[in-house]
mmCIF file of C-alpha atoms in Angstrom:
data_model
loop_
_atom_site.group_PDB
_atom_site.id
_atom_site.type_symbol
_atom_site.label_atom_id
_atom_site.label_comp_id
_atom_site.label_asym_id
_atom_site.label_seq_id
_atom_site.Cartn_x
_atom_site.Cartn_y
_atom_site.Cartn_z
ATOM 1 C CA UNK A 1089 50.575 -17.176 1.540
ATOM 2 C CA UNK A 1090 47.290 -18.340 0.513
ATOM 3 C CA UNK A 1091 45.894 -17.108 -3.032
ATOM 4 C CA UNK A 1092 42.639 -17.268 -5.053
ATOM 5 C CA UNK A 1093 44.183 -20.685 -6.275
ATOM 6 C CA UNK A 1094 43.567 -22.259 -2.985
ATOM 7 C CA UNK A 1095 40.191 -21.588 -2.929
ATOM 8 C CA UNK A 1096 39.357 -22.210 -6.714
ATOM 9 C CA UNK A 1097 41.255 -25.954 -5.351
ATOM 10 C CA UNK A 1098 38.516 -26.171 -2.448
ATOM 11 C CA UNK A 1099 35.634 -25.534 -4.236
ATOM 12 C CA UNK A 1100 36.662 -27.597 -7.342
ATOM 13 C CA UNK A 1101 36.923 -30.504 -4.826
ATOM 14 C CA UNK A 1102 33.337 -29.694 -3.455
ATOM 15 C CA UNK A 1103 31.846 -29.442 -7.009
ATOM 16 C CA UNK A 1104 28.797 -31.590 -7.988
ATOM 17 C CA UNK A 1105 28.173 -31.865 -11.415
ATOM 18 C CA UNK A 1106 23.779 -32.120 -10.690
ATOM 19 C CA UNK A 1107 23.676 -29.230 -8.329
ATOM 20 C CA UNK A 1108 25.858 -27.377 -10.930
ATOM 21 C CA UNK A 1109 22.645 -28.366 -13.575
ATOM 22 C CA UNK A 1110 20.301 -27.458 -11.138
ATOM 23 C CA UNK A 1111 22.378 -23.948 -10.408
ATOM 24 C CA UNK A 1112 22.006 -23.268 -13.751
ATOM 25 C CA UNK A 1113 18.756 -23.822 -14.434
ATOM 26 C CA UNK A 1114 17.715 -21.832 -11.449
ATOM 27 C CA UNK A 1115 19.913 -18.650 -11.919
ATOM 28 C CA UNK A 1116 18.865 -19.021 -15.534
ATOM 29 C CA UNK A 1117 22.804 -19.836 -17.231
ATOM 30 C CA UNK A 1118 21.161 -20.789 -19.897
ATOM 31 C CA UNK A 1119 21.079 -18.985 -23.012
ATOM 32 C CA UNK A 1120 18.585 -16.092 -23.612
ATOM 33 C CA UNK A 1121 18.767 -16.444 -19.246
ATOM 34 C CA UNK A 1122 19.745 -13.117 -17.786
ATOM 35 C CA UNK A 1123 22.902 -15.378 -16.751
ATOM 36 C CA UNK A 1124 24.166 -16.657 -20.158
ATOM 37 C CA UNK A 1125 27.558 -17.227 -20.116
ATOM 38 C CA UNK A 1126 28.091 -18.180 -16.269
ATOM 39 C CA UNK A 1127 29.231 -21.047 -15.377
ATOM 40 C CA UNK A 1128 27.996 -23.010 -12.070
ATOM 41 C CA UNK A 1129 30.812 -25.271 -9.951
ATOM 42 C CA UNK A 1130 27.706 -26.946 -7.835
ATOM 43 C CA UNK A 1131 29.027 -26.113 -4.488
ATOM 44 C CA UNK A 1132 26.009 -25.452 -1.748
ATOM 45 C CA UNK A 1133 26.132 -21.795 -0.065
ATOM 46 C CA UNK A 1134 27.118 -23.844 3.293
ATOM 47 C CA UNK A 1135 29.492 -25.597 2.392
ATOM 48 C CA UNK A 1136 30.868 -21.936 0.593
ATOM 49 C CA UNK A 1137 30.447 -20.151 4.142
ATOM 50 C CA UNK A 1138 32.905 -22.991 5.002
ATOM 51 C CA UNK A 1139 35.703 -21.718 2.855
ATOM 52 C CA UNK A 1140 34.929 -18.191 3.637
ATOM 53 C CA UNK A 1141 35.619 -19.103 7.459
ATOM 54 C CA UNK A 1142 38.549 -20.960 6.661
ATOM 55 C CA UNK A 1143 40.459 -18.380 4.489
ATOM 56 C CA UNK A 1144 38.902 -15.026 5.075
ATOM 57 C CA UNK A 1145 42.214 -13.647 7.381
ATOM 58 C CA UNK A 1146 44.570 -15.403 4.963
ATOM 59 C CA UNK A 1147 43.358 -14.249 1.503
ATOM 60 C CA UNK A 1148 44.637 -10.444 0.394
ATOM 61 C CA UNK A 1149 42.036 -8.390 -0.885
ATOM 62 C CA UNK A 1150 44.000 -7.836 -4.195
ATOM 63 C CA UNK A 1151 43.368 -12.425 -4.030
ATOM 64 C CA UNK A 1152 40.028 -11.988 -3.019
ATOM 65 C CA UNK A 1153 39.244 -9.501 -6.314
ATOM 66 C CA UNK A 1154 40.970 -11.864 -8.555
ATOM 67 C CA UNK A 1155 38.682 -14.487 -7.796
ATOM 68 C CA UNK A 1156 35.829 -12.454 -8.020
ATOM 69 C CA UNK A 1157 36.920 -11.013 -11.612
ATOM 70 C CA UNK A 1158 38.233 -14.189 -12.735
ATOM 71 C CA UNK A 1159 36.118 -17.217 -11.623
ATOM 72 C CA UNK A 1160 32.928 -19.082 -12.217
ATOM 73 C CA UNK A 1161 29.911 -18.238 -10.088
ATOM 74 C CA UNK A 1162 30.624 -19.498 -6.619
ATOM 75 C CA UNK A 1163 34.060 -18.571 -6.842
ATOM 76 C CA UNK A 1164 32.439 -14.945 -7.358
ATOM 77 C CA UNK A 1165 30.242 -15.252 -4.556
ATOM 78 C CA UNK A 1166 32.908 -16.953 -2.187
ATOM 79 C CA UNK A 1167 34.781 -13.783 -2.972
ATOM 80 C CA UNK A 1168 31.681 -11.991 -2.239
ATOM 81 C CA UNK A 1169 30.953 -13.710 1.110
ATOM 82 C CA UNK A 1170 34.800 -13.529 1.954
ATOM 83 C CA UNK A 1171 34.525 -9.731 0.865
ATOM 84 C CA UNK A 1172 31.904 -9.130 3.631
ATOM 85 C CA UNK A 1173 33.417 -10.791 6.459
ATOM 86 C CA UNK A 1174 36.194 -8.360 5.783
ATOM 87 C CA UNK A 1175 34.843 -6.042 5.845
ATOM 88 C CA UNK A 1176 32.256 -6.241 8.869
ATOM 89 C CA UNK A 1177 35.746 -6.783 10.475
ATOM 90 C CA UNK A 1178 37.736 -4.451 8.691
ATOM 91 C CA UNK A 1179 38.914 -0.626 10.099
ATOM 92 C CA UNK A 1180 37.267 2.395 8.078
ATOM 93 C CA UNK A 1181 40.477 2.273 5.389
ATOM 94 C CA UNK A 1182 39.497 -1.258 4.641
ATOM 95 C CA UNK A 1183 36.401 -0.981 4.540
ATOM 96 C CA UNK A 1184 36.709 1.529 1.849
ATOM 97 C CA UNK A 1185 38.919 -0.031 0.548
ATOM 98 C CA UNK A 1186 35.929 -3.238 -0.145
ATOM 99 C CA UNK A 1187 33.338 -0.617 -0.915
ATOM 100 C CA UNK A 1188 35.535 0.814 -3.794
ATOM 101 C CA UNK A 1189 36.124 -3.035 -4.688
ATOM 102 C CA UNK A 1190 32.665 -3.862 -5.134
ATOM 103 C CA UNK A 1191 31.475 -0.727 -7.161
ATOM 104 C CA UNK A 1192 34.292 -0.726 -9.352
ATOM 105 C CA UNK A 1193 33.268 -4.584 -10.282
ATOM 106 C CA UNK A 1194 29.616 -4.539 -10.921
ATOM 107 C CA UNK A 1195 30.568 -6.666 -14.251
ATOM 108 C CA UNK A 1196 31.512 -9.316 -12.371
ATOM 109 C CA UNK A 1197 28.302 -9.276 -9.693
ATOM 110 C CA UNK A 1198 26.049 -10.318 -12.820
ATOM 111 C CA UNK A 1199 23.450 -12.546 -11.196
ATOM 112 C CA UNK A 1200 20.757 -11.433 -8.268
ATOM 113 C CA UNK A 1201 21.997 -13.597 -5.204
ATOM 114 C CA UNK A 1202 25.461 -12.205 -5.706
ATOM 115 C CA UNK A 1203 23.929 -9.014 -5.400
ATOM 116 C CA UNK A 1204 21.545 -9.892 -2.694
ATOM 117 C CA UNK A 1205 24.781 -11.203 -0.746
ATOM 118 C CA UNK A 1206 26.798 -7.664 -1.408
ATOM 119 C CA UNK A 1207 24.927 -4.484 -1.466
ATOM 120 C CA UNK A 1208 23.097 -4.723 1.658
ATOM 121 C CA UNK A 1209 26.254 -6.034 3.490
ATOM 122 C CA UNK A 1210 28.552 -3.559 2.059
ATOM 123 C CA UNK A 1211 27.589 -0.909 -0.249
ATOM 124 C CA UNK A 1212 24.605 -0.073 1.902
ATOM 125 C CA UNK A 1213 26.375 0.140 5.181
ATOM 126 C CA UNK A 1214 29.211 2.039 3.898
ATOM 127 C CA UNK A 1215 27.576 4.723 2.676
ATOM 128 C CA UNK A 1216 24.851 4.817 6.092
ATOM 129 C CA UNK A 1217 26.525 8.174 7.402
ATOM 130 C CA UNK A 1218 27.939 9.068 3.533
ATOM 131 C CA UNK A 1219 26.468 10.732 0.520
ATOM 132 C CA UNK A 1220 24.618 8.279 -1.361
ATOM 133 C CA UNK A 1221 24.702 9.977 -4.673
ATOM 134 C CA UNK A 1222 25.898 7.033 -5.695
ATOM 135 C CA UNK A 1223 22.655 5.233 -5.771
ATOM 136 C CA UNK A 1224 21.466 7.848 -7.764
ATOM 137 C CA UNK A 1225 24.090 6.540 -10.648
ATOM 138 C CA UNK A 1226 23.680 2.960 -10.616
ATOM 139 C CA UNK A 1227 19.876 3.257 -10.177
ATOM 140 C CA UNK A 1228 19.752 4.639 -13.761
ATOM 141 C CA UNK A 1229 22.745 1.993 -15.294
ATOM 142 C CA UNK A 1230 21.666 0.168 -18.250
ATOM 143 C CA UNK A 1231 23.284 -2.369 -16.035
ATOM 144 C CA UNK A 1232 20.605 -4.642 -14.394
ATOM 145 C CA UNK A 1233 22.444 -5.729 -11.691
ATOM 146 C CA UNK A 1234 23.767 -2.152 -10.735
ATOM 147 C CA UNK A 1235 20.057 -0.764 -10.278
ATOM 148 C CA UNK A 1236 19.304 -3.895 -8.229
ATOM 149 C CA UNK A 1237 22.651 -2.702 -6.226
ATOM 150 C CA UNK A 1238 21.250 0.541 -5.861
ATOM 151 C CA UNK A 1239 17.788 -0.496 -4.025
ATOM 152 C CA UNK A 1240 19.061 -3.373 -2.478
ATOM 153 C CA UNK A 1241 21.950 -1.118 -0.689
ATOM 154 C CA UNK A 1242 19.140 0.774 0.921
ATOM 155 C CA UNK A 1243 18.231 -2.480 3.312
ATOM 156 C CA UNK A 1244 20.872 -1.222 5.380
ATOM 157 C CA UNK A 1245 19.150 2.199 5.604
ATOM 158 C CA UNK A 1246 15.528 0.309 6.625
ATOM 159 C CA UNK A 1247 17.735 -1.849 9.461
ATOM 160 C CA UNK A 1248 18.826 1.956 10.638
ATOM 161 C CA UNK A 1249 15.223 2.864 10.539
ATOM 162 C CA UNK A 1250 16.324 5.431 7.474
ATOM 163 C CA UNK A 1251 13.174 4.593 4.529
ATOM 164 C CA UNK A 1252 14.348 7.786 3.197
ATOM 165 C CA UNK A 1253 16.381 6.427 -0.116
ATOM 166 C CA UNK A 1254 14.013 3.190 -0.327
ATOM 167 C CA UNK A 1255 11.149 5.565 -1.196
ATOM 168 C CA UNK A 1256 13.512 7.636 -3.643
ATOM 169 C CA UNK A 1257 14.929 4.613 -5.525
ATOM 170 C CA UNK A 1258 11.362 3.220 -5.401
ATOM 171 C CA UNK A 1259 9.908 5.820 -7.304
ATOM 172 C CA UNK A 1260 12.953 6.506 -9.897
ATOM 173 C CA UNK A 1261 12.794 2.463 -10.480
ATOM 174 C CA UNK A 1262 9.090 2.285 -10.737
ATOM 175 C CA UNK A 1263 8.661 1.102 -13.814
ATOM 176 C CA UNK A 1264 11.620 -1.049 -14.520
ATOM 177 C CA UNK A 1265 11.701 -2.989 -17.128
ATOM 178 C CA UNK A 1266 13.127 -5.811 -15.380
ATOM 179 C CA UNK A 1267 11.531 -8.172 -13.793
ATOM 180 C CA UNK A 1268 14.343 -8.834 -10.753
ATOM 181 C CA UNK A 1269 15.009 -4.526 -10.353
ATOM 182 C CA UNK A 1270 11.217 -4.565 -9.630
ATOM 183 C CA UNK A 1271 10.976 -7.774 -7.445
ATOM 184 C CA UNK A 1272 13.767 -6.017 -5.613
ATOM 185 C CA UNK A 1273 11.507 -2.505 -5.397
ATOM 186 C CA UNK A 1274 8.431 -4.744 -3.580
ATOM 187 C CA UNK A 1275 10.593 -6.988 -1.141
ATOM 188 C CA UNK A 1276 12.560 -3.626 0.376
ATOM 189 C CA UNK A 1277 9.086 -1.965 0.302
ATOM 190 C CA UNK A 1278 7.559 -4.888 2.599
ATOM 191 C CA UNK A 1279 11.250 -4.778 4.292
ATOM 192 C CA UNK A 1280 9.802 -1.118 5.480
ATOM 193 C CA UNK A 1281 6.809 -1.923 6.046
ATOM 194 C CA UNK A 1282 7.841 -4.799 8.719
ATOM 195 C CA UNK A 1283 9.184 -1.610 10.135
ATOM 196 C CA UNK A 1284 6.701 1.230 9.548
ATOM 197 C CA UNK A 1285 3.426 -0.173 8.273
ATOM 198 C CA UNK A 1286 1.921 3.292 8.207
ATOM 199 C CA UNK A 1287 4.979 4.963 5.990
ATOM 200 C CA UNK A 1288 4.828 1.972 3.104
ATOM 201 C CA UNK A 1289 1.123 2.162 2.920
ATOM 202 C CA UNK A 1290 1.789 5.707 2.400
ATOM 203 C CA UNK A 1291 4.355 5.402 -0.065
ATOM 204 C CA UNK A 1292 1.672 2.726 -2.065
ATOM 205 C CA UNK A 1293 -1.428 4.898 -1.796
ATOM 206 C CA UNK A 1294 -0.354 7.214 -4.502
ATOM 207 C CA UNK A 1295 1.327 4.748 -6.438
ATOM 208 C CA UNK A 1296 -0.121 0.846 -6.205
ATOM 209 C CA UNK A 1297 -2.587 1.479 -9.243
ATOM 210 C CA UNK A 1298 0.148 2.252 -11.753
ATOM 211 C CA UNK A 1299 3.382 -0.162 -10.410
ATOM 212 C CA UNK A 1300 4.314 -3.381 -11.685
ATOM 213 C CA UNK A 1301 2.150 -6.363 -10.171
ATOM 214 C CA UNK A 1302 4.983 -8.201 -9.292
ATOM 215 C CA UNK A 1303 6.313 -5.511 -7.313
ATOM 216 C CA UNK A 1304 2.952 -4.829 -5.536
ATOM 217 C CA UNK A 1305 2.938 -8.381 -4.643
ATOM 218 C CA UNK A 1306 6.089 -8.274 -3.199
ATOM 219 C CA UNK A 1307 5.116 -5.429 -1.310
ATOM 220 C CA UNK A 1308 2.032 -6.430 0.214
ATOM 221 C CA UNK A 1309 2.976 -10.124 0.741
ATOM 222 C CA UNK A 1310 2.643 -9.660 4.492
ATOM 223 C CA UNK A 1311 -0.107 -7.847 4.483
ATOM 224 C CA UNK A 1312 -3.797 -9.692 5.911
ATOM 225 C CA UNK A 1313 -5.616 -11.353 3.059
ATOM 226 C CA UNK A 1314 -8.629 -8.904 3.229
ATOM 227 C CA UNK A 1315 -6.210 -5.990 2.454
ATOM 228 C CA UNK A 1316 -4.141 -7.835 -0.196
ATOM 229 C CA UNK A 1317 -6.954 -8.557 -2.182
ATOM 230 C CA UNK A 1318 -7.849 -4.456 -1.462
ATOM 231 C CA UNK A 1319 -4.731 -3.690 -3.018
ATOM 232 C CA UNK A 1320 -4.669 -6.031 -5.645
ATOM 233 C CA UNK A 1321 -8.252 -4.879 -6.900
ATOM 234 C CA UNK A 1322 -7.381 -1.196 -7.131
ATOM 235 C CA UNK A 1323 -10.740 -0.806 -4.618
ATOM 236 C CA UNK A 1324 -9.386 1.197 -1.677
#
């Protein structure tokens, strides 16, 4: 039977003390970083996928939540990645099964690329043809990483061609205070309008003066140079 242990052995052997420094530094462990107290193995997201290829059949998903509530970061976002393969593969039970799994650990997916690699793979999809009421409650947690969860589950609704709960969550999480909850606002904004120029310019008219600049940025990043700087001047 293989266990978390086996895959806590694989990436221990695949650790590398600089990219572990270099981890940290970027996904800011460091203290007064908005991941103080993690703790970075140095194992690349490739070499991760690896592992996840290797033991995603094998590992239980009562072994698979152990190493995400139990382990240092990639060992959380192996579990993550392994997490998602099962449950693209899974039958509706499991898949439930992942989607409870997830939500009830938001604790332990505390940092935004193991959100990034979650919520639009599973919490989004799950809850496509569901009521999403849900997003509703972690879009006003005091929990940073659950209101990024919120609006990053809605990139599965944009795939569907659904901008619906994107606009919704955009407006309750307007004015953020977090930096990475309103980066997250602008980049599924641009996300729509890859999709539907016409509906996010619609969605910014009434609202560009008054967001965050980062998040307009994000928002607009696509958009030609002539109507960035438009949008960035407050002159349209």
């Amino acid at each position: 039977m293989v266990t978390s242990a086996d895959v806590r052995r694989e990436l221990a052997r695949l650790a590398d003390p600089r990219r572990a420094e270099a981890s940290s530094r970027f996904l800011q462990m460091v203290p007064g970083g908005y991941g103080e107290g993690d703790r970075a193995l140095g194992v690349s997201v490739p070499d991760q996928r690896k592992l996840v290829a290797r033991f995603w059949r094998d590992l239980s998903l009562a072994e698979t939540t152990k190493l995400l509530t139990e382990g240092a970061h990639e060992e959380r976002l192996t579990s993550l990645l392994i997490l998602v393969r099962k449950f693209a593969k899974g039958d509706e039970q499991e898949r439930g099964q992942i989607f409870g799994t997830v939500l009830a650990n938001t604790s332990s997916i505390d940092n935004w690329d193991l959100v990034d690699s979650s919520a639009p793979y599973i919490v989004g999809p799950w809850l496509i043809h569901r009521d999403r009421d849900v997003l509703d409650r972690l879009a006003e947690s005091s929990l940073v990483w659950e209101r990024r969860t919120a609006i990053m589950a809605t990139f599965a609704f944009i795939k569907a061609g659904d901008f619906e709960w994107t606009f919704r969550l955009g407006d309750r999480l307007l004015h953020d205070p977090h930096d990475l909850v309103r980066k997250a606002v602008g980049w599924m904004l641009r996300e729509v309008g890859n999709r539907d120029r016409a509906a996010e310019e619609d969605f910014l008219a009434r609202r560009y003066r008054v967001m965050p600049r980062v998040m307009l940025r994000y928002a607009i990043e696509k958009f030609e140079p002539q109507r960035r700087r438009e949008y960035l001047s407050g002159n349209l």
